[in-house]
Tab-separated table of C-alpha atoms in Angstrom:
chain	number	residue	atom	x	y	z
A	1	UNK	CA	2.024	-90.656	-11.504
A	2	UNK	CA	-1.262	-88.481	-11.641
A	3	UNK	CA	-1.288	-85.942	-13.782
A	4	UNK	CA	-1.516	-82.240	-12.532
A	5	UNK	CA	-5.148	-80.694	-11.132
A	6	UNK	CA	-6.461	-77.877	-13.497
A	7	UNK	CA	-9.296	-76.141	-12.227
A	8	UNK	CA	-12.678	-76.270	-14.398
A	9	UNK	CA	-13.580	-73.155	-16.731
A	10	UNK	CA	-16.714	-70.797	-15.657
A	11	UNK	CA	-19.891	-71.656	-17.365
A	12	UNK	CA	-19.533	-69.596	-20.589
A	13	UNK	CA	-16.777	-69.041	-20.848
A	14	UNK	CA	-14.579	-70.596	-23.185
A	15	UNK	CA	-10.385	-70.672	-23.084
A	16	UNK	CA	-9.764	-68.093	-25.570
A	17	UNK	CA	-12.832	-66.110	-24.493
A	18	UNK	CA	-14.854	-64.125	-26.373
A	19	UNK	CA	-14.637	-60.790	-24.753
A	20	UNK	CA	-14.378	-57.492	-27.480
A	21	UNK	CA	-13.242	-54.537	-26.470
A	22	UNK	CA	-15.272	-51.721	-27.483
A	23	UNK	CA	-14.298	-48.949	-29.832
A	24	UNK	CA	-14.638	-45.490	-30.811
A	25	UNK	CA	-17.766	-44.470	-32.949
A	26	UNK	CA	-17.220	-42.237	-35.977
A	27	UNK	CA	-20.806	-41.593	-36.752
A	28	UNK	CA	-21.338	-40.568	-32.887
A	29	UNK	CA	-18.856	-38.363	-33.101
A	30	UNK	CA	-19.734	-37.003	-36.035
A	31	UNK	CA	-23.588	-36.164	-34.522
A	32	UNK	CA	-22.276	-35.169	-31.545
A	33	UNK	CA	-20.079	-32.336	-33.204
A	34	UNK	CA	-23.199	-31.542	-35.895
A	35	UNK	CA	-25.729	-31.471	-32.860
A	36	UNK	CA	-23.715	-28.697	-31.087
A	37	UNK	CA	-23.497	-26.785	-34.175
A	38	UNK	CA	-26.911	-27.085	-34.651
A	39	UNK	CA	-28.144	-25.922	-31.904
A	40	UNK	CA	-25.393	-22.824	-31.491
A	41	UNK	CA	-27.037	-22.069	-34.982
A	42	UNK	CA	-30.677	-22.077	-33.824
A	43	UNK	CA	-30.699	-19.598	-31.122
A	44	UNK	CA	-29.494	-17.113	-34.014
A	45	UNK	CA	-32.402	-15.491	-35.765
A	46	UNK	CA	-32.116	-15.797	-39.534
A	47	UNK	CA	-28.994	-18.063	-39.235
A	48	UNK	CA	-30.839	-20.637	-37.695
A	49	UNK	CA	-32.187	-21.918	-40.925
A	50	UNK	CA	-28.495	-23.636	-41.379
A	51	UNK	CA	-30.313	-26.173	-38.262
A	52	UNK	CA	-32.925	-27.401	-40.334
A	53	UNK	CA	-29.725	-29.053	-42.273
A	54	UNK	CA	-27.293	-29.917	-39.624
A	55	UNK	CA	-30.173	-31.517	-37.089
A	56	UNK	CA	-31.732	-34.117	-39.131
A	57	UNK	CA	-27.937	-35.317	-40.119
A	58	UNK	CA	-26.642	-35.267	-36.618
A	59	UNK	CA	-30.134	-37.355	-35.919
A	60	UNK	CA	-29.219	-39.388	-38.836
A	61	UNK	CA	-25.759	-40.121	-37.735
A	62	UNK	CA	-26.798	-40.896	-34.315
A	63	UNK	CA	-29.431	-43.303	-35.342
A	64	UNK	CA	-26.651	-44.880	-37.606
A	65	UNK	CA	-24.218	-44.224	-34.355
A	66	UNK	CA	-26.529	-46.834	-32.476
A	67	UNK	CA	-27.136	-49.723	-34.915
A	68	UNK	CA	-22.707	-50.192	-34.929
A	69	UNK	CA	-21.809	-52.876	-32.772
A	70	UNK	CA	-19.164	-52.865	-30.141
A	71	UNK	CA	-19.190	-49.466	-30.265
A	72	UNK	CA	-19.532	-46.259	-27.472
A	73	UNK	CA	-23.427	-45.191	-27.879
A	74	UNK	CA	-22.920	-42.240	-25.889
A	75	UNK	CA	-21.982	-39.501	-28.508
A	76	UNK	CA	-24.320	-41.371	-30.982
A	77	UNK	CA	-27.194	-40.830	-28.235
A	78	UNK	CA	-25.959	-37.192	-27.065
A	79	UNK	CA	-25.755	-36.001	-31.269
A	80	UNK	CA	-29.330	-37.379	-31.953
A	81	UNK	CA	-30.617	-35.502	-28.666
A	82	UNK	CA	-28.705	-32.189	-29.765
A	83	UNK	CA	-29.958	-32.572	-32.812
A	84	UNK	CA	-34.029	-32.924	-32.760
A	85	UNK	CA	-33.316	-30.073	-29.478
A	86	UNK	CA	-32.022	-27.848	-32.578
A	87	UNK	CA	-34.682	-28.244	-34.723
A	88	UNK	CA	-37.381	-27.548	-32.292
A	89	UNK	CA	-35.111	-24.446	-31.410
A	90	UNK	CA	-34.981	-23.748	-34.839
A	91	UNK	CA	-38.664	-23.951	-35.718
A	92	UNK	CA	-39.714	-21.703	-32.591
A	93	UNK	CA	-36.923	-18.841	-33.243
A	94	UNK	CA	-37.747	-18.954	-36.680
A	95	UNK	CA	-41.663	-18.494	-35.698
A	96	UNK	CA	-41.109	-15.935	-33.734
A	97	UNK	CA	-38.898	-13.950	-36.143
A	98	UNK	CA	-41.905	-14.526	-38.841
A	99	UNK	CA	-44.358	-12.866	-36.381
A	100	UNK	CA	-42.078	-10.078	-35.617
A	101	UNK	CA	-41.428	-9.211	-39.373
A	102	UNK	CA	-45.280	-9.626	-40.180
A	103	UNK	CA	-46.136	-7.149	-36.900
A	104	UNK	CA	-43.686	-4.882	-38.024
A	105	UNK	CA	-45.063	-4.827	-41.833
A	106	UNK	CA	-48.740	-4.702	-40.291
A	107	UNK	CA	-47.854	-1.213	-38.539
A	108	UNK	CA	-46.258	0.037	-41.190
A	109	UNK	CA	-48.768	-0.131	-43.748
A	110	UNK	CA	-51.697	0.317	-41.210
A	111	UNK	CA	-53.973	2.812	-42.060
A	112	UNK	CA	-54.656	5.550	-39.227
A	113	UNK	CA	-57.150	8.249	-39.083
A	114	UNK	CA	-56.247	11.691	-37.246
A	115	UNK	CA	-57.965	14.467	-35.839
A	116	UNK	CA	-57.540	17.654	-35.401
A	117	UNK	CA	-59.653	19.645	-33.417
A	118	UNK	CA	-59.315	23.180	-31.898
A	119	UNK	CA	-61.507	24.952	-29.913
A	120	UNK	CA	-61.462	28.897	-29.306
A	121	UNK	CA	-63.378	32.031	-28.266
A	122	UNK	CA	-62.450	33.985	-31.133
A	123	UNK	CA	-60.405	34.489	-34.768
A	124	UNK	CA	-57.156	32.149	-34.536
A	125	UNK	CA	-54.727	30.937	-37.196
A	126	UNK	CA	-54.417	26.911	-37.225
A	127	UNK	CA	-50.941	25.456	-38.397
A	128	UNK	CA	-51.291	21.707	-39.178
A	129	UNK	CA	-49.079	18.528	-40.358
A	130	UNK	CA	-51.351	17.085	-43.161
A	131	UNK	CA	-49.249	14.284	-44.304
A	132	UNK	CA	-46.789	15.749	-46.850
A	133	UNK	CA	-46.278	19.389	-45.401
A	134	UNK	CA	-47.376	21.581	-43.412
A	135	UNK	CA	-50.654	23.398	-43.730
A	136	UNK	CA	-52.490	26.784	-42.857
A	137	UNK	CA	-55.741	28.086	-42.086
A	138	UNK	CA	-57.502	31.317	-40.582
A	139	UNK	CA	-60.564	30.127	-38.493
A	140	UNK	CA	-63.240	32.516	-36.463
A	141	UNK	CA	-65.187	29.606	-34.183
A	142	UNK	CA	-64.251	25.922	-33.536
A	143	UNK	CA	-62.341	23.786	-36.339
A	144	UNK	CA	-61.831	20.465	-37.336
A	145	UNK	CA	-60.038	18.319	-39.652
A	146	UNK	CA	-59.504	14.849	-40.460
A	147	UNK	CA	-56.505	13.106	-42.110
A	148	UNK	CA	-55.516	9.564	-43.520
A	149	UNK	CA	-52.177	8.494	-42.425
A	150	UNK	CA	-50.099	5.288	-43.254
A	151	UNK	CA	-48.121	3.582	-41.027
A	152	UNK	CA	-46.352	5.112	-38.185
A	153	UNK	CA	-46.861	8.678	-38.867
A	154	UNK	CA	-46.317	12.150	-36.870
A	155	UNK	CA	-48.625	14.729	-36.214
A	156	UNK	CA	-48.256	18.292	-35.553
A	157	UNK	CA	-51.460	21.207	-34.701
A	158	UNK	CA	-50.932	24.674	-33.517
A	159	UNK	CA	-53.498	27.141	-32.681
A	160	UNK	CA	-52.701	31.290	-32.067
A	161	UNK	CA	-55.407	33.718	-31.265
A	162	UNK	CA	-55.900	36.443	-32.696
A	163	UNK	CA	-53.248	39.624	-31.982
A	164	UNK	CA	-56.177	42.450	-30.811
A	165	UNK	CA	-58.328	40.685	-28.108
A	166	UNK	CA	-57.899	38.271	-25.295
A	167	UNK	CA	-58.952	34.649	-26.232
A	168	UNK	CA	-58.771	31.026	-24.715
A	169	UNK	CA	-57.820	28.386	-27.200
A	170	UNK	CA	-57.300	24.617	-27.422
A	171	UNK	CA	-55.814	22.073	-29.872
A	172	UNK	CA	-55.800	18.282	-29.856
A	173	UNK	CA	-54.787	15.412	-31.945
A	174	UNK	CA	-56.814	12.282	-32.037
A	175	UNK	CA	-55.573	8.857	-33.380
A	176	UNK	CA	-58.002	6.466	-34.551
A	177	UNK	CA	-60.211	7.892	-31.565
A	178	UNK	CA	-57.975	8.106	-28.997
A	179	UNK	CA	-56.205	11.483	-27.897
A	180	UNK	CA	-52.666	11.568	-27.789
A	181	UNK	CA	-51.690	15.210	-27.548
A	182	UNK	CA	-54.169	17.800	-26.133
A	183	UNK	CA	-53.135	22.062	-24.595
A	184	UNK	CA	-54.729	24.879	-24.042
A	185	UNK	CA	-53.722	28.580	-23.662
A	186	UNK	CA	-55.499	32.682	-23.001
A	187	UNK	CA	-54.764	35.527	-23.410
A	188	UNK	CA	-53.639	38.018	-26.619
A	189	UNK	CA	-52.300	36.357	-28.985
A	190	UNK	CA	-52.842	33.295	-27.150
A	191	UNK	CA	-51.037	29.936	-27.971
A	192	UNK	CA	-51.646	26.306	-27.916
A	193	UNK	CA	-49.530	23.685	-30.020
A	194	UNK	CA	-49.935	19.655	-29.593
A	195	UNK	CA	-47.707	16.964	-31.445
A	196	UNK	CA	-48.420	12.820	-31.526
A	197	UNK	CA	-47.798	10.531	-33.604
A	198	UNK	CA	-49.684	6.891	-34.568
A	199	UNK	CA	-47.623	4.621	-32.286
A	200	UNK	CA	-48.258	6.438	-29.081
A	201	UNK	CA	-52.176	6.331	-28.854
């Protein structure tokens, strides 16, 4: 009696086989979910400091993510992307916050020098913003004054001619050179008034 035909087993493979399924992956997980709150933390200025902490661990459990065997590498792989993407969005928000602050600083303890100049055809009174209050002075030809400001600073200058004649006058303000503010005005008692200030030259 022959015995019954059994057909031979694939090259490889063995009768138990050696197959493993794969399984989940705690550290990818874990640098997936640190690599999205890195990166939600980088775009925010001042904040984003917390991604300089939570982008190198959701790199570090990524990496670790990748060495597990029989394991999904996809969250491992998508954490260590989110994280380094958080750092680098980290390091240029925070740069650019730094220059901000430091351009801010620079214009408010910048140094400006104003002018005041007023031109006119005969006696005038000159009202003036020197820096702490307000300033006068009677004037019979041309006038001119100079003041040190700090920082953002606003200017005032008005000119009036005198009450018994006809006169032409003019006032303007000058800011580190450039004009910013400049009128004119004739007749009795004629008027002219200019205002500036440091930002707008």
């Amino acid at each position: 009696m022959s015995e019954p035909y059994s057909p031979p087993l694939a090259q490889g493979s063995s009768a138990q086989g050696n197959f493993q399924p794969q399984k989940g992956n705690g550290f990818g997980t874990t640098a997936l979910v640190l690599g999205i709150v890195a990166v939600v933390f980088a775009i925010i200025p001042i904040l984003g400091t917390v991604a300089f902490i939570l982008g190198p661990l959701a790199i570090i459990f990524g990496g670790i993510g990748l060495t597990r065997k029989f394991t999904k590498k996809g969250t491992s792989i998508a954490g260590l992307v989110l994280g380094a993407v958080a750092v680098i969005i980290a390091i240029i928000v925070t740069s650019m916050v730094a220059a901000a602050a430091n351009g801010v600083n620079d214009a408010l303890n910048k140094e400006h020098k104003i002018e005041y100049v007023v031109t006119t055809t005969g006696p005038a009174k000159v009202t003036y913003w020197n820096g702490e209050g307000s300033s006068n002075e009677d004037i019979a030809a041309n006038w001119k004054k100079d003041v040190t400001a700090k920082g953002i600073s606003f200017s005032t200058l008005s000119v009036t001619g005198d009450f018994s004649a006809a006169t032409s006058v003019t006032c303007e303000i000058l800011v580190d050179g450039a004009s910013v503010s400049k009128n004119s005005g004739s007749g009795t008692a004629a008027m002219a008034s200019c205002s500036g200030n440091s930002s707008a030259k």
